[in-house]
Amino acid sequence: MKVLVLNCGSSSLKYQLIDMENESVMAKGLCERIGIDGSKLTHKANDKEMVVEQPMPKHTEAISLVMKALVDPEYGVITDTKEIAAVGHRVLHGGTVYSESIVVNEDVKRVIRECFDLGPLHNPANLMGIEACEEAMPGTPNVAVWDTAFGMAMDEKAYLYAIPHEYYEKYSIRRYGFHGTSHMFVSGEAIKFAGLDPEKGKVIVCHLGNGASISASIGGKCVDTSMGLTPLEGLIMGTRSGDLDPAVVQTICNKEGKDVNEVLNILNKKSGVLGMSGGVSSDFRDIEKAREEGNHLADVALQAFIYRVAKYIGAYTAAMNGVDAIAFTAGVGENDIKSRKAICEYLGYLGVKIDDEANNCRGKNQMISTADSKVKVMILPTNEELAIARETLRLVK
Ligand code: AMP
């Protein structure tokens, strides 16, 4: 069975066609600049690449081009789009309604629309992608896999903010958590990789990329996760501040004559290691290079990032009354040997011991703790597309 996985942004569309017999990627690609001049499709299959530059006023045209590429005599991998059994869509926000992936019908589309306020950049694009597939492949099931679903398992004490309850009732203001598909995938893989009890295994997943979040789960069910109403809460990220006193917003507004929206934009796009380093970069490789060259602020930014991750691991261990496994994933988590080691150096009190030789590794499943470490620590590359494809298969089988 072949599953097409789509991740639609406001002007982009990423796709993978996955053969679920062996979970292999048959083709993948990206449509860029949808609705803008210079639209372009880059399609990769069988070690070959095809680039099509053609206007794509809407996602519907982009999907049609993807379909053409998939059946192209030279670059295609199927002979008929009817071979695609189902389409799995990454949908950002399911609000308080959906805690599980679901086959799309009119009710599901209504909820995606009702959540435009909660996911203003992503939900409209996600809906466009679904409607484009309905038009291009009538009768082929579409499945919505929510980025917020994993966090819906949190208990009230973890997801409610300590603000007047009426705001939850009126506007659904609560902690949702994002990167849910990644946390679901990696926590499941950690249970298997570390040989933990599938019902009781206590896992902390550190998804450390340009966006960063951390989750605590027991038996794959989320106990807590660091992002909140929006992805701004929690860890220090490439450009996002993570946790701070909300009065910081008021103070910057007053001192700089800015409004709340402008300051929130600064907290989302100009803060994190980019802001802390005095503007060096949001890219962790650049920050590390600057630190090696003696840049003090870059050094502090990295130290603060590492310190915040270590504090969250401590908090989440307390929340679960223990931890069996800690998994590192995403760009920094999978590749940054020094940051992983520095985070683990805070965890001696948990009996964490790292094997430096094993940690000297990038981007593959790898146990990095020693045999006598009390907690198993590992690198597990995330694969959100495969997680979406598995969910899609589960629902349409
Ligand atoms: P992601 O958002 O998951 O794609 O992760 C992107 C981040 O991973 C960027 O900040 C990269 O600098 C970082 N990254 C990728 N490779 C490395 C590496 N070898 N060392 C440190 N950071 C890395």
CSV table of C-alpha atoms and ligand atoms in Angstrom, one decimal:
chain,number,residue,atom,x,y,z
A,1,MET,CA,0.0,0.0,0.0
A,2,LYS,CA,1.3,3.4,-0.9
A,3,VAL,CA,0.7,6.5,1.2
A,4,LEU,CA,1.3,10.1,0.2
A,5,VAL,CA,2.3,12.4,3.1
A,6,LEU,CA,1.7,16.1,2.7
A,7,ASN,CA,2.9,19.0,4.8
A,8,CYS,CA,1.4,22.2,3.5
A,9,GLY,CA,2.6,25.7,4.5
A,10,SER,CA,1.1,28.9,3.4
A,11,SER,CA,3.3,29.1,0.2
A,12,SER,CA,4.9,25.6,0.2
A,13,LEU,CA,4.0,21.9,0.0
A,14,LYS,CA,6.4,19.1,1.1
A,15,TYR,CA,5.6,15.6,0.1
A,16,GLN,CA,6.8,12.0,0.4
A,17,LEU,CA,5.3,8.9,-1.3
A,18,ILE,CA,6.0,6.0,1.1
A,19,ASP,CA,5.6,2.3,0.2
A,20,MET,CA,4.2,0.9,3.4
A,21,GLU,CA,5.2,-2.7,2.5
A,22,ASN,CA,8.8,-1.8,3.6
A,23,GLU,CA,8.3,1.8,4.8
A,24,SER,CA,10.6,3.0,2.1
A,25,VAL,CA,10.5,6.5,0.6
A,26,MET,CA,9.7,6.1,-3.2
A,27,ALA,CA,9.7,9.8,-4.0
A,28,LYS,CA,9.8,13.1,-2.2
A,29,GLY,CA,9.8,16.8,-3.1
A,30,LEU,CA,8.9,20.3,-2.4
A,31,CYS,CA,6.7,23.0,-4.1
A,32,GLU,CA,7.9,26.5,-3.2
A,33,ARG,CA,6.5,29.9,-3.8
A,34,ILE,CA,2.8,28.8,-4.2
A,35,GLY,CA,0.7,31.9,-5.0
A,36,ILE,CA,3.9,34.0,-5.6
A,37,ASP,CA,6.0,34.6,-8.7
A,38,GLY,CA,8.6,32.0,-9.4
A,39,SER,CA,6.7,28.9,-8.3
A,40,LYS,CA,9.0,25.8,-8.4
A,41,LEU,CA,8.6,22.0,-7.9
A,42,THR,CA,11.7,20.0,-7.0
A,43,HIS,CA,11.0,16.2,-7.2
A,44,LYS,CA,13.4,13.5,-6.2
A,45,ALA,CA,13.1,9.8,-7.0
A,46,ASN,CA,15.5,6.9,-7.8
A,47,ASP,CA,18.5,9.2,-7.2
A,48,LYS,CA,17.3,11.6,-9.9
A,49,GLU,CA,16.0,15.1,-9.5
A,50,MET,CA,13.4,17.0,-11.7
A,51,VAL,CA,12.8,20.7,-11.4
A,52,VAL,CA,9.6,22.2,-12.8
A,53,GLU,CA,9.2,26.0,-12.9
A,54,GLN,CA,5.6,26.8,-13.6
A,55,PRO,CA,2.9,29.1,-12.1
A,56,MET,CA,1.2,27.6,-9.1
A,57,PRO,CA,-1.5,30.2,-8.1
A,58,LYS,CA,-2.9,27.8,-5.5
A,59,HIS,CA,-2.2,24.5,-3.7
A,60,THR,CA,-4.6,22.8,-6.2
A,61,GLU,CA,-2.1,23.5,-9.0
A,62,ALA,CA,0.8,22.3,-6.8
A,63,ILE,CA,-1.0,19.0,-6.1
A,64,SER,CA,-1.7,18.5,-9.8
A,65,LEU,CA,2.0,19.0,-10.6
A,66,VAL,CA,3.0,16.6,-7.8
A,67,MET,CA,0.6,14.0,-9.3
A,68,LYS,CA,2.2,14.5,-12.8
A,69,ALA,CA,5.7,14.1,-11.3
A,70,LEU,CA,4.7,10.9,-9.5
A,71,VAL,CA,3.5,9.3,-12.8
A,72,ASP,CA,6.1,10.9,-15.1
A,73,PRO,CA,7.6,8.3,-17.5
A,74,GLU,CA,11.2,9.2,-16.6
A,75,TYR,CA,11.0,10.6,-13.0
A,76,GLY,CA,7.8,9.0,-11.8
A,77,VAL,CA,7.5,6.0,-9.4
A,78,ILE,CA,3.9,4.9,-10.1
A,79,THR,CA,1.9,4.4,-13.3
A,80,ASP,CA,-1.5,5.7,-12.0
A,81,THR,CA,-2.3,8.0,-9.1
A,82,LYS,CA,-5.0,5.4,-8.2
A,83,GLU,CA,-2.1,3.4,-6.7
A,84,ILE,CA,-2.0,6.0,-3.9
A,85,ALA,CA,-4.2,4.3,-1.2
A,86,ALA,CA,-4.5,7.4,1.0
A,87,VAL,CA,-3.0,10.8,1.8
A,88,GLY,CA,-1.8,11.7,5.3
A,89,HIS,CA,-1.8,15.4,6.1
A,90,ARG,CA,0.2,17.1,8.9
A,91,VAL,CA,-2.4,19.4,10.4
A,92,LEU,CA,-1.1,21.8,13.0
A,93,HIS,CA,-4.1,22.4,15.3
A,94,GLY,CA,-7.1,20.2,16.2
A,95,GLY,CA,-8.0,22.5,19.2
A,96,THR,CA,-9.6,20.7,22.1
A,97,VAL,CA,-11.6,18.4,19.8
A,98,TYR,CA,-9.1,15.9,18.4
A,99,SER,CA,-6.7,13.9,20.4
A,100,GLU,CA,-6.2,11.2,17.7
A,101,SER,CA,-5.6,11.2,13.9
A,102,ILE,CA,-8.8,11.0,11.9
A,103,VAL,CA,-10.1,10.3,8.4
A,104,VAL,CA,-11.2,13.7,7.0
A,105,ASN,CA,-14.9,14.5,6.5
A,106,GLU,CA,-16.9,17.7,6.5
A,107,ASP,CA,-16.9,17.8,10.4
A,108,VAL,CA,-13.1,17.5,10.5
A,109,LYS,CA,-12.7,20.3,8.0
A,110,ARG,CA,-15.0,22.5,10.1
A,111,VAL,CA,-12.8,22.0,13.1
A,112,ILE,CA,-9.7,22.8,11.1
A,113,ARG,CA,-11.4,26.0,10.0
A,114,GLU,CA,-12.6,26.8,13.6
A,115,CYS,CA,-8.9,26.5,14.7
A,116,PHE,CA,-7.6,29.1,12.3
A,117,ASP,CA,-7.3,31.5,15.2
A,118,LEU,CA,-5.1,29.0,17.1
A,119,GLY,CA,-2.9,28.1,14.1
A,120,PRO,CA,-3.2,31.2,11.9
A,121,LEU,CA,-0.1,30.4,9.7
A,122,HIS,CA,-0.6,26.7,9.3
A,123,ASN,CA,-4.3,25.6,9.6
A,124,PRO,CA,-5.5,27.5,6.5
A,125,ALA,CA,-2.7,26.0,4.4
A,126,ASN,CA,-3.4,22.5,5.8
A,127,LEU,CA,-7.0,22.9,4.8
A,128,MET,CA,-6.0,24.0,1.3
A,129,GLY,CA,-3.9,20.9,0.9
A,130,ILE,CA,-6.8,18.6,2.0
A,131,GLU,CA,-9.2,20.3,-0.4
A,132,ALA,CA,-6.7,20.2,-3.3
A,133,CYS,CA,-6.3,16.5,-2.7
A,134,GLU,CA,-10.1,16.0,-2.6
A,135,GLU,CA,-10.3,17.7,-6.0
A,136,ALA,CA,-7.3,15.9,-7.6
A,137,MET,CA,-8.0,12.4,-6.2
A,138,PRO,CA,-11.8,12.1,-5.6
A,139,GLY,CA,-12.5,9.1,-3.4
A,140,THR,CA,-9.0,8.7,-2.0
A,141,PRO,CA,-9.2,9.0,1.8
A,142,ASN,CA,-7.4,12.0,3.5
A,143,VAL,CA,-6.2,11.6,7.0
A,144,ALA,CA,-5.5,14.5,9.4
A,145,VAL,CA,-2.5,13.9,11.8
A,146,TRP,CA,-2.5,16.7,14.3
A,147,ASP,CA,0.6,18.2,15.7
A,148,THR,CA,-1.3,18.9,18.9
A,149,ALA,CA,-2.8,15.4,19.4
A,150,PHE,CA,0.1,14.1,21.5
A,151,GLY,CA,-0.3,16.9,24.1
A,152,MET,CA,-4.0,16.2,24.4
A,153,ALA,CA,-3.2,13.4,26.8
A,154,MET,CA,-1.9,15.9,29.4
A,155,ASP,CA,-3.8,16.1,32.7
A,156,GLU,CA,-5.7,19.3,33.6
A,157,LYS,CA,-3.0,20.2,36.2
A,158,ALA,CA,-0.4,20.2,33.3
A,159,TYR,CA,-2.4,21.9,30.6
A,160,LEU,CA,-4.3,24.6,32.4
A,161,TYR,CA,-2.7,28.0,32.9
A,162,ALA,CA,-3.1,29.7,36.2
A,163,ILE,CA,-5.3,32.4,34.8
A,164,PRO,CA,-9.1,33.0,35.3
A,165,HIS,CA,-10.9,29.8,34.1
A,166,GLU,CA,-13.3,31.7,32.0
A,167,TYR,CA,-10.5,32.2,29.4
A,168,TYR,CA,-10.2,28.5,28.9
A,169,GLU,CA,-14.0,28.2,28.6
A,170,LYS,CA,-14.4,31.1,26.3
A,171,TYR,CA,-11.3,30.9,24.1
A,172,SER,CA,-9.8,27.4,24.7
A,173,ILE,CA,-6.6,29.0,26.1
A,174,ARG,CA,-4.6,26.1,27.5
A,175,ARG,CA,-1.2,24.4,26.9
A,176,TYR,CA,-1.4,22.3,23.7
A,177,GLY,CA,2.2,21.4,22.9
A,178,PHE,CA,3.6,21.1,19.4
A,179,HIS,CA,6.0,18.8,17.5
A,180,GLY,CA,3.5,16.2,18.7
A,181,THR,CA,4.0,13.8,15.8
A,182,SER,CA,7.8,13.8,16.5
A,183,HIS,CA,7.3,13.3,20.2
A,184,MET,CA,4.8,10.5,19.6
A,185,PHE,CA,7.2,8.8,17.1
A,186,VAL,CA,10.4,9.2,19.1
A,187,SER,CA,8.8,8.2,22.5
A,188,GLY,CA,7.5,5.0,20.8
A,189,GLU,CA,10.8,4.2,19.2
A,190,ALA,CA,12.6,4.9,22.6
A,191,ILE,CA,10.4,2.3,24.3
A,192,LYS,CA,11.3,-0.3,21.6
A,193,PHE,CA,15.0,0.7,21.4
A,194,ALA,CA,15.5,0.6,25.1
A,195,GLY,CA,13.4,-2.5,25.6
A,196,LEU,CA,11.0,-0.7,28.1
A,197,ASP,CA,7.6,-1.8,29.3
A,198,PRO,CA,5.3,-0.5,26.5
A,199,GLU,CA,2.7,0.5,29.1
A,200,LYS,CA,4.9,1.9,31.9
A,201,GLY,CA,8.1,3.1,30.2
A,202,LYS,CA,9.0,6.6,31.4
A,203,VAL,CA,10.6,8.6,28.5
A,204,ILE,CA,11.8,12.1,28.1
A,205,VAL,CA,12.2,13.2,24.4
A,206,CYS,CA,14.4,16.3,23.7
A,207,HIS,CA,13.4,17.5,20.3
A,208,LEU,CA,16.2,20.1,19.8
A,209,GLY,CA,16.1,21.8,16.4
A,210,ASN,CA,15.6,25.3,15.3
A,211,GLY,CA,12.3,24.9,17.1
A,212,ALA,CA,12.8,23.0,20.3
A,213,SER,CA,10.5,21.2,22.7
A,214,ILE,CA,10.7,18.5,25.3
A,215,SER,CA,8.2,16.0,26.4
A,216,ALA,CA,7.6,13.5,29.3
A,217,SER,CA,5.5,10.4,28.6
A,218,ILE,CA,4.6,7.2,30.2
A,219,GLY,CA,3.9,4.3,27.9
A,220,GLY,CA,3.9,6.7,25.0
A,221,LYS,CA,1.1,8.9,26.6
A,222,CYS,CA,2.1,12.5,27.2
A,223,VAL,CA,2.4,13.7,30.8
A,224,ASP,CA,3.8,17.1,30.0
A,225,THR,CA,5.4,18.9,27.1
A,226,SER,CA,7.1,22.3,27.0
A,227,MET,CA,5.3,24.3,24.2
A,228,GLY,CA,2.1,25.9,25.2
A,229,LEU,CA,-0.8,27.8,23.6
A,230,THR,CA,1.7,28.5,20.9
A,231,PRO,CA,5.2,27.2,20.2
A,232,LEU,CA,6.8,30.1,22.1
A,233,GLU,CA,6.7,28.5,25.5
A,234,GLY,CA,9.5,26.3,27.0
A,235,LEU,CA,13.0,25.8,25.8
A,236,ILE,CA,15.3,28.5,24.3
A,237,MET,CA,15.2,28.0,20.5
A,238,GLY,CA,16.9,29.3,17.4
A,239,THR,CA,14.8,32.5,17.4
A,240,ARG,CA,12.2,32.0,20.1
A,241,SER,CA,12.7,33.1,23.7
A,242,GLY,CA,10.9,30.2,25.4
A,243,ASP,CA,9.7,30.8,29.0
A,244,LEU,CA,9.8,34.3,30.4
A,245,ASP,CA,8.0,36.6,32.8
A,246,PRO,CA,5.1,38.1,30.8
A,247,ALA,CA,5.9,41.4,32.4
A,248,VAL,CA,9.0,41.5,30.1
A,249,VAL,CA,6.5,42.1,27.2
A,250,GLN,CA,4.9,45.0,29.1
A,251,THR,CA,8.3,46.5,29.9
A,252,ILE,CA,9.6,46.4,26.3
A,253,CYS,CA,6.2,47.8,25.1
A,254,ASN,CA,6.5,50.7,27.4
A,255,LYS,CA,10.2,51.4,27.0
A,256,GLU,CA,10.3,51.0,23.2
A,257,GLY,CA,6.9,52.4,22.3
A,258,LYS,CA,5.9,49.1,20.7
A,259,ASP,CA,2.6,47.2,20.8
A,260,VAL,CA,2.1,43.7,22.1
A,261,ASN,CA,2.1,42.2,18.5
A,262,GLU,CA,5.4,43.8,17.7
A,263,VAL,CA,7.0,42.5,20.9
A,264,LEU,CA,5.6,39.0,20.4
A,265,ASN,CA,7.1,39.1,16.9
A,266,ILE,CA,10.5,39.9,18.5
A,267,LEU,CA,10.0,37.0,21.0
A,268,ASN,CA,9.2,34.6,18.1
A,269,LYS,CA,11.7,35.7,15.5
A,270,LYS,CA,14.5,37.7,17.0
A,271,SER,CA,15.1,36.1,20.4
A,272,GLY,CA,16.4,32.7,21.4
A,273,VAL,CA,20.1,32.0,20.7
A,274,LEU,CA,19.9,34.6,17.9
A,275,GLY,CA,18.9,37.4,20.2
A,276,MET,CA,21.0,36.3,23.2
A,277,SER,CA,24.2,36.1,21.1
A,278,GLY,CA,23.7,39.7,20.0
A,279,GLY,CA,22.5,38.7,16.6
A,280,VAL,CA,25.3,36.1,15.6
A,281,SER,CA,22.8,33.5,14.1
A,282,SER,CA,19.9,31.3,14.9
A,283,ASP,CA,21.9,28.4,13.6
A,284,PHE,CA,23.5,26.4,16.3
A,285,ARG,CA,26.6,25.6,14.1
A,286,ASP,CA,27.3,29.3,13.7
A,287,ILE,CA,26.8,29.9,17.4
A,288,GLU,CA,29.3,27.1,18.3
A,289,LYS,CA,31.8,28.5,15.8
A,290,ALA,CA,31.4,32.0,17.3
A,291,ARG,CA,31.9,30.6,20.8
A,292,GLU,CA,35.1,28.8,19.7
A,293,GLU,CA,36.3,32.1,18.3
A,294,GLY,CA,35.8,33.7,21.8
A,295,ASN,CA,32.4,35.4,21.4
A,296,HIS,CA,31.2,35.6,25.0
A,297,LEU,CA,27.5,36.2,24.2
A,298,ALA,CA,27.5,33.1,21.9
A,299,ASP,CA,29.0,31.1,24.7
A,300,VAL,CA,26.3,32.4,27.2
A,301,ALA,CA,23.5,31.7,24.7
A,302,LEU,CA,24.7,28.0,24.3
A,303,GLN,CA,25.1,27.6,28.0
A,304,ALA,CA,21.6,29.0,28.7
A,305,PHE,CA,20.1,26.7,26.0
A,306,ILE,CA,21.8,23.7,27.6
A,307,TYR,CA,20.9,24.8,31.2
A,308,ARG,CA,17.2,25.2,30.2
A,309,VAL,CA,17.1,21.7,28.7
A,310,ALA,CA,18.7,20.2,31.8
A,311,LYS,CA,16.2,22.1,34.1
A,312,TYR,CA,13.3,20.7,32.1
A,313,ILE,CA,14.7,17.1,32.3
A,314,GLY,CA,14.8,17.6,36.1
A,315,ALA,CA,11.2,18.9,36.2
A,316,TYR,CA,9.9,16.1,34.0
A,317,THR,CA,11.7,13.4,36.0
A,318,ALA,CA,9.9,14.8,39.1
A,319,ALA,CA,6.6,14.9,37.2
A,320,MET,CA,6.9,11.2,36.3
A,321,ASN,CA,8.5,10.2,39.6
A,322,GLY,CA,11.5,8.8,37.6
A,323,VAL,CA,12.7,8.4,34.1
A,324,ASP,CA,13.8,5.2,32.2
A,325,ALA,CA,15.1,6.7,29.0
A,326,ILE,CA,16.1,10.1,27.5
A,327,ALA,CA,16.1,10.5,23.8
A,328,PHE,CA,17.7,13.2,21.7
A,329,THR,CA,16.3,14.1,18.3
A,330,ALA,CA,16.0,16.8,15.6
A,331,GLY,CA,18.9,18.9,14.1
A,332,VAL,CA,20.8,19.7,17.3
A,333,GLY,CA,19.7,16.6,19.2
A,334,GLU,CA,20.8,14.3,16.5
A,335,ASN,CA,24.0,16.0,15.5
A,336,ASP,CA,25.5,18.2,18.2
A,337,ILE,CA,27.8,16.0,20.2
A,338,LYS,CA,29.0,18.7,22.6
A,339,SER,CA,25.5,20.0,23.5
A,340,ARG,CA,24.3,16.4,24.2
A,341,LYS,CA,27.3,15.8,26.5
A,342,ALA,CA,26.9,19.2,28.2
A,343,ILE,CA,23.2,18.5,28.9
A,344,CYS,CA,24.0,15.0,30.3
A,345,GLU,CA,26.7,16.5,32.6
A,346,TYR,CA,23.9,18.1,34.6
A,347,LEU,CA,22.2,14.7,35.1
A,348,GLY,CA,24.8,12.9,37.2
A,349,TYR,CA,22.3,12.9,40.2
A,350,LEU,CA,20.0,10.7,38.1
A,351,GLY,CA,22.8,8.2,37.6
A,352,VAL,CA,23.2,9.2,33.9
A,353,LYS,CA,26.6,8.2,32.5
A,354,ILE,CA,27.6,8.9,28.9
A,355,ASP,CA,29.9,6.8,26.8
A,356,ASP,CA,32.0,9.5,25.0
A,357,GLU,CA,32.8,7.1,22.1
A,358,ALA,CA,29.2,6.2,21.6
A,359,ASN,CA,28.2,9.8,21.8
A,360,ASN,CA,30.7,10.7,19.0
A,361,CYS,CA,28.0,10.0,16.5
A,362,ARG,CA,25.5,11.8,14.3
A,363,GLY,CA,22.0,11.1,12.9
A,364,LYS,CA,21.5,7.4,13.6
A,365,ASN,CA,19.8,5.3,16.3
A,366,GLN,CA,22.5,5.0,18.9
A,367,MET,CA,22.6,4.3,22.7
A,368,ILE,CA,25.0,6.8,24.1
A,369,SER,CA,24.8,5.9,27.8
A,370,THR,CA,27.2,3.3,29.4
A,371,ALA,CA,26.0,-0.1,30.3
A,372,ASP,CA,25.8,0.8,34.0
A,373,SER,CA,24.0,4.2,33.5
A,374,LYS,CA,20.8,4.2,35.6
A,375,VAL,CA,18.9,5.9,32.7
A,376,LYS,CA,19.3,4.8,29.1
A,377,VAL,CA,20.2,7.8,26.9
A,378,MET,CA,20.0,7.6,23.2
A,379,ILE,CA,20.0,9.4,19.8
A,380,LEU,CA,16.8,8.6,17.8
A,381,PRO,CA,16.4,10.5,14.5
A,382,THR,CA,12.8,11.7,14.2
A,383,ASN,CA,10.8,10.8,11.1
A,384,GLU,CA,7.5,12.8,11.2
A,385,GLU,CA,6.6,11.7,7.6
A,386,LEU,CA,6.8,8.0,8.5
A,387,ALA,CA,4.8,8.6,11.7
A,388,ILE,CA,2.1,10.3,9.6
A,389,ALA,CA,2.2,7.5,7.0
A,390,ARG,CA,1.8,4.9,9.8
A,391,GLU,CA,-1.1,6.7,11.3
A,392,THR,CA,-2.7,7.0,7.9
A,393,LEU,CA,-2.3,3.3,7.2
A,394,ARG,CA,-3.7,2.4,10.6
A,395,LEU,CA,-6.9,4.4,9.9
A,396,VAL,CA,-7.6,3.3,6.3
A,397,LYS,CA,-6.6,-0.3,6.5
B,1,AMP,P1,16.0,21.3,12.6
B,1,AMP,O1,15.1,22.4,12.9
B,1,AMP,O2,15.6,20.0,13.3
B,1,AMP,O3,16.2,21.1,11.1
B,1,AMP,O4,17.4,21.6,13.2
B,1,AMP,C1,18.2,22.7,12.7
B,1,AMP,C2,19.3,23.0,13.7
B,1,AMP,O5,20.2,21.9,13.8
B,1,AMP,C3,20.1,24.2,13.2
B,1,AMP,O6,20.3,25.2,14.2
B,1,AMP,C4,21.5,23.5,12.9
B,1,AMP,O7,22.5,24.4,13.2
B,1,AMP,C5,21.5,22.4,13.9
B,1,AMP,N1,22.5,21.4,13.5
B,1,AMP,C6,22.5,20.6,12.4
B,1,AMP,N2,23.7,19.9,12.4
B,1,AMP,C7,24.4,20.3,13.5
B,1,AMP,C8,25.7,19.9,14.0
B,1,AMP,N3,26.5,19.1,13.4
B,1,AMP,N4,26.1,20.5,15.1
B,1,AMP,C9,25.3,21.4,15.7
B,1,AMP,N5,24.1,21.8,15.3
B,1,AMP,C10,23.6,21.3,14.2
